[in-house]
PDB file of C-alpha atoms in Angstrom:
ATOM      1  CA  UNK N 138      63.392 -10.893  -0.524  1.00 38.00           C
ATOM      2  CA  UNK N 139      61.910 -15.165  -0.803  1.00 34.00           C
ATOM      3  CA  UNK N 140      61.239 -16.507   2.909  1.00 37.00           C
ATOM      4  CA  UNK N 141      63.907 -19.385   1.705  1.00 34.00           C
ATOM      5  CA  UNK N 142      66.176 -17.335   0.582  1.00 38.00           C
ATOM      6  CA  UNK N 143      69.748 -18.830   1.097  1.00 36.00           C
ATOM      7  CA  UNK N 144      72.005 -16.029   3.148  1.00 39.00           C
ATOM      8  CA  UNK N 145      73.567 -13.819   1.226  1.00 39.00           C
ATOM      9  CA  UNK N 146      77.306 -14.578   1.316  1.00 37.00           C
ATOM     10  CA  UNK N 147      80.189 -11.711   2.653  1.00 39.00           C
ATOM     11  CA  UNK N 148      83.635 -11.717   3.183  1.00 33.00           C
ATOM     12  CA  UNK N 149      82.827 -12.326   6.630  1.00 43.00           C
ATOM     13  CA  UNK N 150      81.903 -16.352   5.975  1.00 47.00           C
ATOM     14  CA  UNK N 151      83.592 -18.357   7.228  1.00 45.00           C
ATOM     15  CA  UNK N 152      81.860 -21.704   6.162  1.00 47.00           C
ATOM     16  CA  UNK N 153      79.454 -22.108   4.109  1.00 46.00           C
ATOM     17  CA  UNK N 154      78.571 -25.236   1.861  1.00 47.00           C
ATOM     18  CA  UNK N 155      76.048 -26.181  -1.046  1.00 43.00           C
ATOM     19  CA  UNK N 156      72.693 -26.925   0.903  1.00 46.00           C
ATOM     20  CA  UNK N 157      72.315 -31.165   0.688  1.00 45.00           C
ATOM     21  CA  UNK N 158      68.769 -32.420   1.665  1.00 48.00           C
ATOM     22  CA  UNK N 159      68.099 -33.070   5.529  1.00 49.00           C
ATOM     23  CA  UNK N 160      67.264 -36.135   7.084  1.00 48.00           C
ATOM     24  CA  UNK N 161      64.244 -35.928   9.114  1.00 47.00           C
ATOM     25  CA  UNK N 162      64.926 -36.937  12.654  1.00 48.00           C
ATOM     26  CA  UNK N 163      62.372 -37.508  15.090  1.00 48.00           C
ATOM     27  CA  UNK N 164      63.106 -36.498  19.435  1.00 46.00           C
ATOM     28  CA  UNK N 165      65.183 -39.528  20.600  1.00 45.00           C
ATOM     29  CA  UNK N 166      66.482 -39.944  23.691  1.00 40.00           C
ATOM     30  CA  UNK N 167      69.265 -38.233  25.220  1.00 38.00           C
ATOM     31  CA  UNK N 168      73.063 -39.913  24.708  1.00 38.00           C
ATOM     32  CA  UNK N 169      75.158 -41.454  27.384  1.00 36.00           C
ATOM     33  CA  UNK N 170      76.178 -38.610  28.674  1.00 35.00           C
ATOM     34  CA  UNK N 171      75.268 -36.969  31.816  1.00 35.00           C
ATOM     35  CA  UNK N 172      72.107 -34.883  30.244  1.00 33.00           C
ATOM     36  CA  UNK N 173      72.541 -32.152  33.045  1.00 33.00           C
ATOM     37  CA  UNK N 174      76.339 -31.764  32.250  1.00 33.00           C
ATOM     38  CA  UNK N 175      77.686 -28.078  30.535  1.00 33.00           C
ATOM     39  CA  UNK N 176      80.917 -27.390  29.737  1.00 34.00           C
ATOM     40  CA  UNK N 177      83.575 -29.271  32.313  1.00 33.00           C
ATOM     41  CA  UNK N 178      81.747 -33.167  31.017  1.00 46.00           C
ATOM     42  CA  UNK N 179      81.487 -31.981  27.114  1.00 71.00           C
ATOM     43  CA  UNK N 180      78.621 -31.278  25.397  1.00 89.00           C
ATOM     44  CA  UNK N 181      76.803 -33.511  22.820  1.00 94.00           C
ATOM     45  CA  UNK N 182      74.172 -33.254  20.130  1.00 96.00           C
ATOM     46  CA  UNK N 183      71.821 -35.042  22.074  1.00 95.00           C
ATOM     47  CA  UNK N 184      69.343 -36.211  18.578  1.00 96.00           C
ATOM     48  CA  UNK N 185      69.491 -36.377  15.069  1.00 97.00           C
ATOM     49  CA  UNK N 186      72.090 -37.571  12.727  1.00 97.00           C
ATOM     50  CA  UNK N 187      75.014 -36.510  14.646  1.00 98.00           C
ATOM     51  CA  UNK N 188      73.643 -37.490  17.811  1.00 97.00           C
ATOM     52  CA  UNK N 189      76.239 -38.183  20.657  1.00 96.00           C
ATOM     53  CA  UNK N 190      79.223 -35.836  18.882  1.00 96.00           C
ATOM     54  CA  UNK N 191      81.384 -34.250  20.870  1.00 96.00           C
ATOM     55  CA  UNK N 192      80.980 -30.691  20.905  1.00 96.00           C
ATOM     56  CA  UNK N 193      84.498 -28.556  21.477  1.00 95.00           C
ATOM     57  CA  UNK N 194      84.060 -25.787  24.039  1.00 90.00           C
ATOM     58  CA  UNK N 195      86.676 -23.082  25.203  1.00 82.00           C
ATOM     59  CA  UNK N 196      88.014 -23.201  28.967  1.00 71.00           C
ATOM     60  CA  UNK N 197      86.504 -20.429  30.952  1.00 63.00           C
ATOM     61  CA  UNK N 198      88.953 -18.204  32.767  1.00 59.00           C
ATOM     62  CA  UNK N 199      90.226 -19.584  36.184  1.00 55.00           C
ATOM     63  CA  UNK N 200      87.785 -18.484  38.819  1.00 48.00           C
ATOM     64  CA  UNK N 201      85.075 -17.345  36.462  1.00 46.00           C
ATOM     65  CA  UNK N 202      83.250 -20.264  35.068  1.00 40.00           C
ATOM     66  CA  UNK N 203      80.326 -19.106  33.175  1.00 41.00           C
ATOM     67  CA  UNK N 204      80.864 -15.646  34.598  1.00 38.00           C
ATOM     68  CA  UNK N 205      77.716 -13.318  33.191  1.00 38.00           C
ATOM     69  CA  UNK N 206      77.272 -15.369  29.623  1.00 40.00           C
ATOM     70  CA  UNK N 207      75.120 -17.272  28.345  1.00 41.00           C
ATOM     71  CA  UNK N 208      76.073 -19.875  25.670  1.00 49.00           C
ATOM     72  CA  UNK N 209      78.101 -18.208  23.642  1.00 44.00           C
ATOM     73  CA  UNK N 210      77.149 -14.351  23.293  1.00 41.00           C
ATOM     74  CA  UNK N 211      80.027 -12.306  22.886  1.00 39.00           C
ATOM     75  CA  UNK N 212      81.058  -9.719  25.628  1.00 34.00           C
ATOM     76  CA  UNK N 213      84.278  -7.746  25.446  1.00 32.00           C
ATOM     77  CA  UNK N 214      87.373  -8.591  28.461  1.00 33.00           C
ATOM     78  CA  UNK N 215      85.485 -12.181  29.329  1.00 38.00           C
ATOM     79  CA  UNK N 216      86.352 -15.089  26.891  1.00 44.00           C
ATOM     80  CA  UNK N 217      84.652 -18.029  29.517  1.00 42.00           C
ATOM     81  CA  UNK N 218      81.236 -18.963  27.184  1.00 52.00           C
ATOM     82  CA  UNK N 219      78.658 -21.544  29.154  1.00 53.00           C
ATOM     83  CA  UNK N 220      76.910 -23.398  26.855  1.00 63.00           C
ATOM     84  CA  UNK N 221      73.509 -24.675  27.164  1.00 68.00           C
ATOM     85  CA  UNK N 222      73.289 -27.725  29.213  1.00 80.00           C
ATOM     86  CA  UNK N 223      72.044 -30.742  26.841  1.00 84.00           C
ATOM     87  CA  UNK N 224      69.167 -31.295  29.086  1.00 87.00           C
ATOM     88  CA  UNK N 225      68.162 -27.525  28.215  1.00 89.00           C
ATOM     89  CA  UNK N 226      68.530 -28.481  24.788  1.00 91.00           C
ATOM     90  CA  UNK N 227      67.068 -31.199  24.606  1.00 92.00           C
ATOM     91  CA  UNK N 228      64.031 -29.703  26.512  1.00 92.00           C
ATOM     92  CA  UNK N 229      63.115 -26.763  23.863  1.00 94.00           C
ATOM     93  CA  UNK N 230      64.203 -28.971  20.805  1.00 96.00           C
ATOM     94  CA  UNK N 231      61.624 -31.536  21.635  1.00 94.00           C
ATOM     95  CA  UNK N 232      59.406 -28.464  22.004  1.00 95.00           C
ATOM     96  CA  UNK N 233      60.102 -27.393  18.904  1.00 97.00           C
ATOM     97  CA  UNK N 234      59.901 -30.449  16.823  1.00 95.00           C
ATOM     98  CA  UNK N 235      56.399 -30.671  18.658  1.00 94.00           C
ATOM     99  CA  UNK N 236      55.719 -27.552  17.623  1.00 95.00           C
ATOM    100  CA  UNK N 237      57.142 -28.561  13.926  1.00 96.00           C
ATOM    101  CA  UNK N 238      58.942 -26.218  13.712  1.00 97.00           C
ATOM    102  CA  UNK N 239      62.904 -27.864  13.050  1.00 98.00           C
ATOM    103  CA  UNK N 240      62.574 -29.950  10.133  1.00 97.00           C
ATOM    104  CA  UNK N 241      63.263 -27.943   7.081  1.00 97.00           C
ATOM    105  CA  UNK N 242      63.717 -24.747   8.558  1.00 98.00           C
ATOM    106  CA  UNK N 243      65.961 -21.709   8.053  1.00 98.00           C
ATOM    107  CA  UNK N 244      67.355 -21.389  11.068  1.00 98.00           C
ATOM    108  CA  UNK N 245      69.330 -17.906  12.083  1.00 98.00           C
ATOM    109  CA  UNK N 246      71.847 -18.360  15.462  1.00 98.00           C
ATOM    110  CA  UNK N 247      72.250 -14.722  16.283  1.00 96.00           C
ATOM    111  CA  UNK N 248      74.979 -15.436  19.442  1.00 96.00           C
ATOM    112  CA  UNK N 249      76.436 -18.295  18.030  1.00 96.00           C
ATOM    113  CA  UNK N 250      78.880 -19.481  20.693  1.00 94.00           C
ATOM    114  CA  UNK N 251      79.564 -22.983  20.430  1.00 95.00           C
ATOM    115  CA  UNK N 252      77.005 -23.427  17.333  1.00 97.00           C
ATOM    116  CA  UNK N 253      75.183 -25.700  19.784  1.00 96.00           C
ATOM    117  CA  UNK N 254      71.817 -24.705  19.411  1.00 96.00           C
ATOM    118  CA  UNK N 255      72.116 -24.581  15.679  1.00 98.00           C
ATOM    119  CA  UNK N 256      73.754 -27.591  15.407  1.00 98.00           C
ATOM    120  CA  UNK N 257      71.332 -29.110  17.345  1.00 97.00           C
ATOM    121  CA  UNK N 258      68.587 -27.580  14.749  1.00 98.00           C
ATOM    122  CA  UNK N 259      70.372 -29.049  12.128  1.00 98.00           C
ATOM    123  CA  UNK N 260      70.536 -32.167  13.245  1.00 98.00           C
ATOM    124  CA  UNK N 261      67.343 -32.781  14.054  1.00 97.00           C
ATOM    125  CA  UNK N 262      66.495 -31.814  10.459  1.00 98.00           C
ATOM    126  CA  UNK N 263      67.016 -28.013   9.761  1.00 98.00           C
ATOM    127  CA  UNK N 264      67.074 -26.826   5.821  1.00 98.00           C
ATOM    128  CA  UNK N 265      69.985 -24.088   6.639  1.00 98.00           C
ATOM    129  CA  UNK N 266      71.666 -22.625  10.179  1.00 98.00           C
ATOM    130  CA  UNK N 267      72.850 -19.352   9.969  1.00 98.00           C
ATOM    131  CA  UNK N 268      75.624 -18.506  12.535  1.00 98.00           C
ATOM    132  CA  UNK N 269      76.822 -15.278  13.846  1.00 98.00           C
ATOM    133  CA  UNK N 270      79.068 -14.188  16.701  1.00 97.00           C
ATOM    134  CA  UNK N 271      81.686 -10.982  16.660  1.00 95.00           C
ATOM    135  CA  UNK N 272      84.094 -13.196  18.564  1.00 95.00           C
ATOM    136  CA  UNK N 273      86.626 -14.649  16.480  1.00 96.00           C
ATOM    137  CA  UNK N 274      87.073 -17.600  19.117  1.00 95.00           C
ATOM    138  CA  UNK N 275      82.789 -18.441  18.724  1.00 95.00           C
ATOM    139  CA  UNK N 276      83.756 -18.319  15.399  1.00 97.00           C
ATOM    140  CA  UNK N 277      85.963 -20.470  15.024  1.00 96.00           C
ATOM    141  CA  UNK N 278      84.588 -23.363  17.536  1.00 96.00           C
ATOM    142  CA  UNK N 279      80.711 -22.769  15.304  1.00 97.00           C
ATOM    143  CA  UNK N 280      84.101 -24.165  12.142  1.00 98.00           C
ATOM    144  CA  UNK N 281      85.216 -27.102  14.368  1.00 97.00           C
ATOM    145  CA  UNK N 282      81.772 -28.150  15.693  1.00 98.00           C
ATOM    146  CA  UNK N 283      79.743 -28.022  11.916  1.00 98.00           C
ATOM    147  CA  UNK N 284      82.806 -30.419  10.924  1.00 98.00           C
ATOM    148  CA  UNK N 285      82.808 -32.430  13.548  1.00 97.00           C
ATOM    149  CA  UNK N 286      79.651 -33.290  13.201  1.00 98.00           C
ATOM    150  CA  UNK N 287      79.493 -33.414   9.384  1.00 98.00           C
ATOM    151  CA  UNK N 288      76.882 -30.550   8.715  1.00 98.00           C
ATOM    152  CA  UNK N 289      79.471 -27.417   7.417  1.00 98.00           C
ATOM    153  CA  UNK N 290      77.139 -28.349   3.669  1.00 97.00           C
ATOM    154  CA  UNK N 291      73.920 -26.679   5.362  1.00 98.00           C
ATOM    155  CA  UNK N 292      75.647 -24.189   6.974  1.00 98.00           C
ATOM    156  CA  UNK N 293      76.859 -20.233   7.157  1.00 98.00           C
ATOM    157  CA  UNK N 294      79.429 -19.181   9.926  1.00 98.00           C
ATOM    158  CA  UNK N 295      80.265 -14.813   9.755  1.00 98.00           C
ATOM    159  CA  UNK N 296      82.013 -13.257  12.182  1.00 98.00           C
ATOM    160  CA  UNK N 297      79.748  -9.973  13.302  1.00 97.00           C
ATOM    161  CA  UNK N 298      77.422  -8.520  15.675  1.00 96.00           C
ATOM    162  CA  UNK N 299      74.054 -10.106  16.133  1.00 95.00           C
ATOM    163  CA  UNK N 300      72.426  -6.597  16.402  1.00 95.00           C
ATOM    164  CA  UNK N 301      73.860  -4.502  14.074  1.00 95.00           C
ATOM    165  CA  UNK N 302      73.967  -7.961  11.284  1.00 96.00           C
ATOM    166  CA  UNK N 303      70.580  -8.127  11.716  1.00 95.00           C
ATOM    167  CA  UNK N 304      69.867  -4.437  11.060  1.00 95.00           C
ATOM    168  CA  UNK N 305      71.097  -5.152   7.530  1.00 95.00           C
ATOM    169  CA  UNK N 306      69.929  -8.831   6.450  1.00 95.00           C
ATOM    170  CA  UNK N 307      67.209  -9.193   3.779  1.00 94.00           C
ATOM    171  CA  UNK N 308      66.491 -12.717   4.548  1.00 95.00           C
ATOM    172  CA  UNK N 309      63.522 -14.482   6.653  1.00 95.00           C
ATOM    173  CA  UNK N 310      63.929 -17.026   9.024  1.00 97.00           C
ATOM    174  CA  UNK N 311      61.497 -19.910  10.502  1.00 97.00           C
ATOM    175  CA  UNK N 312      63.588 -20.712  13.614  1.00 98.00           C
ATOM    176  CA  UNK N 313      65.457 -17.853  15.272  1.00 98.00           C
ATOM    177  CA  UNK N 314      67.806 -19.084  18.018  1.00 98.00           C
ATOM    178  CA  UNK N 315      68.794 -16.427  21.166  1.00 96.00           C
ATOM    179  CA  UNK N 316      71.380 -17.050  23.609  1.00 93.00           C
ATOM    180  CA  UNK N 317      72.841 -13.510  23.903  1.00 92.00           C
ATOM    181  CA  UNK N 318      75.111 -13.213  26.783  1.00 89.00           C
ATOM    182  CA  UNK N 319      73.017 -13.108  30.474  1.00 85.00           C
ATOM    183  CA  UNK N 320      73.395  -9.267  30.693  1.00 87.00           C
ATOM    184  CA  UNK N 321      72.862  -8.238  27.403  1.00 90.00           C
ATOM    185  CA  UNK N 322      70.052  -5.319  28.057  1.00 89.00           C
ATOM    186  CA  UNK N 323      68.607  -4.463  24.698  1.00 92.00           C
ATOM    187  CA  UNK N 324      65.958  -6.700  24.286  1.00 92.00           C
ATOM    188  CA  UNK N 325      63.531  -4.571  22.751  1.00 91.00           C
ATOM    189  CA  UNK N 326      65.219  -3.587  20.208  1.00 93.00           C
ATOM    190  CA  UNK N 327      66.795  -7.087  19.442  1.00 95.00           C
ATOM    191  CA  UNK N 328      63.126  -8.374  19.188  1.00 94.00           C
ATOM    192  CA  UNK N 329      61.819  -5.557  17.155  1.00 93.00           C
ATOM    193  CA  UNK N 330      64.445  -6.401  14.175  1.00 94.00           C
ATOM    194  CA  UNK N 331      63.836 -10.102  14.489  1.00 96.00           C
ATOM    195  CA  UNK N 332      60.082  -9.340  14.289  1.00 93.00           C
ATOM    196  CA  UNK N 333      60.892  -7.103  11.115  1.00 93.00           C
ATOM    197  CA  UNK N 334      62.353 -11.132   9.781  1.00 95.00           C
ATOM    198  CA  UNK N 335      60.202 -13.715  11.029  1.00 94.00           C
ATOM    199  CA  UNK N 336      57.162 -14.890   9.004  1.00 84.00           C
ATOM    200  CA  UNK N 337      53.377 -15.498  10.431  1.00 84.00           C
ATOM    201  CA  UNK N 338      54.270 -18.947  11.764  1.00 91.00           C
ATOM    202  CA  UNK N 339      58.126 -18.847  13.096  1.00 96.00           C
ATOM    203  CA  UNK N 340      59.068 -19.656  16.178  1.00 97.00           C
ATOM    204  CA  UNK N 341      61.766 -17.571  18.155  1.00 97.00           C
ATOM    205  CA  UNK N 342      63.749 -19.309  21.047  1.00 97.00           C
ATOM    206  CA  UNK N 343      64.237 -16.582  23.785  1.00 95.00           C
ATOM    207  CA  UNK N 344      67.238 -18.821  26.525  1.00 94.00           C
ATOM    208  CA  UNK N 345      68.634 -15.713  29.693  1.00 91.00           C
ATOM    209  CA  UNK N 346      68.793 -15.693  33.522  1.00 90.00           C
ATOM    210  CA  UNK N 347      65.658 -14.106  34.163  1.00 89.00           C
ATOM    211  CA  UNK N 348      62.545 -13.892  32.058  1.00 89.00           C
ATOM    212  CA  UNK N 349      62.571 -11.685  29.216  1.00 88.00           C
ATOM    213  CA  UNK N 350      60.001  -8.648  28.526  1.00 80.00           C
ATOM    214  CA  UNK N 351      57.917  -9.395  25.216  1.00 78.00           C
ATOM    215  CA  UNK N 352      55.308  -6.846  25.928  1.00 64.00           C
ATOM    216  CA  UNK N 353      52.937  -9.475  24.912  1.00 57.00           C
ATOM    217  CA  UNK N 354      49.704  -9.402  26.792  1.00 52.00           C
ATOM    218  CA  UNK N 355      47.016  -6.546  27.580  1.00 43.00           C
ATOM    219  CA  UNK N 356      47.540  -2.747  28.558  1.00 43.00           C
ATOM    220  CA  UNK N 357      50.086  -0.169  28.535  1.00 49.00           C
ATOM    221  CA  UNK N 358      53.448  -1.887  26.983  1.00 48.00           C
ATOM    222  CA  UNK N 359      51.677  -4.412  24.879  1.00 48.00           C
ATOM    223  CA  UNK N 360      53.940  -5.502  21.776  1.00 59.00           C
ATOM    224  CA  UNK N 361      51.107  -7.264  19.259  1.00 72.00           C
ATOM    225  CA  UNK N 362      54.626  -7.991  17.824  1.00 82.00           C
ATOM    226  CA  UNK N 363      54.584 -11.218  20.338  1.00 91.00           C
ATOM    227  CA  UNK N 364      52.914 -13.840  21.624  1.00 90.00           C
ATOM    228  CA  UNK N 365      54.263 -15.857  24.258  1.00 91.00           C
ATOM    229  CA  UNK N 366      54.108 -19.228  23.319  1.00 93.00           C
ATOM    230  CA  UNK N 367      55.892 -21.370  26.131  1.00 93.00           C
ATOM    231  CA  UNK N 368      58.295 -20.713  29.060  1.00 93.00           C
ATOM    232  CA  UNK N 369      60.428 -22.599  30.833  1.00 92.00           C
ATOM    233  CA  UNK N 370      62.296 -22.402  34.012  1.00 90.00           C
ATOM    234  CA  UNK N 371      65.244 -25.399  34.486  1.00 79.00           C
ATOM    235  CA  UNK N 372      68.960 -25.109  36.209  1.00 76.00           C
ATOM    236  CA  UNK N 373      69.196 -21.169  36.663  1.00 84.00           C
ATOM    237  CA  UNK N 374      67.809 -21.616  32.747  1.00 89.00           C
ATOM    238  CA  UNK N 375      64.537 -19.461  31.662  1.00 93.00           C
ATOM    239  CA  UNK N 376      63.669 -20.607  27.941  1.00 94.00           C
ATOM    240  CA  UNK N 377      60.373 -18.449  26.505  1.00 95.00           C
ATOM    241  CA  UNK N 378      58.890 -19.703  22.664  1.00 96.00           C
ATOM    242  CA  UNK N 379      57.334 -16.123  20.732  1.00 95.00           C
ATOM    243  CA  UNK N 380      55.325 -16.794  18.076  1.00 94.00           C
ATOM    244  CA  UNK N 381      54.390 -13.268  16.101  1.00 91.00           C
ATOM    245  CA  UNK N 382      51.361 -11.852  17.406  1.00 81.00           C
ATOM    246  CA  UNK N 383      48.864 -11.896  14.730  1.00 61.00           C
TER     247      UNK N 383
END
């Protein structure tokens, strides 16, 4: 498959549009909103063409604010979504920008939730983003947020189980965003699937509440498919940038 192939359409496609040339936008200061605020103060796009646009997010169940969930992976029985804070998103995307990983990229946001990460990438100049989530509510949120940010023309939204869908995908990605529910335990299998769908200069963002085992390093359990480019902890979130190993 060509690295720049447009993601195939399917009966699960909710939003898709013709590709339009992205605008190259460098990192910028955060918008006039509490940059550390998560859901309660309202999320906004941090930088780029959609900077400052407010993103919709669901109200968490009473007494379960952010329970057992990351930015927006889908877990049955708990509809709450804890979006990535603006500050963590800003730090992550500034690091990606410095590595040349955003502008012109083909992006996969596999556990899309509100779509905040993939939308940030589009706002900062990514070429196209595919959003995948199995939750109907998440799909509606992503669709609405893309329209709010005038970015629907460079996006495809799919309702599907992320790892299951990835097994059938034939596309290749430059930037992969992985922020599943915090109780997700299938990292080894997921990273093996992703390794088959990225090129040598791609970047994979892994977000969790703990360090995710990647098998990089030496000795028993070494996985030559991945190299840890950086790992940072902020506000209870661990963000790891991975590159394919040599």
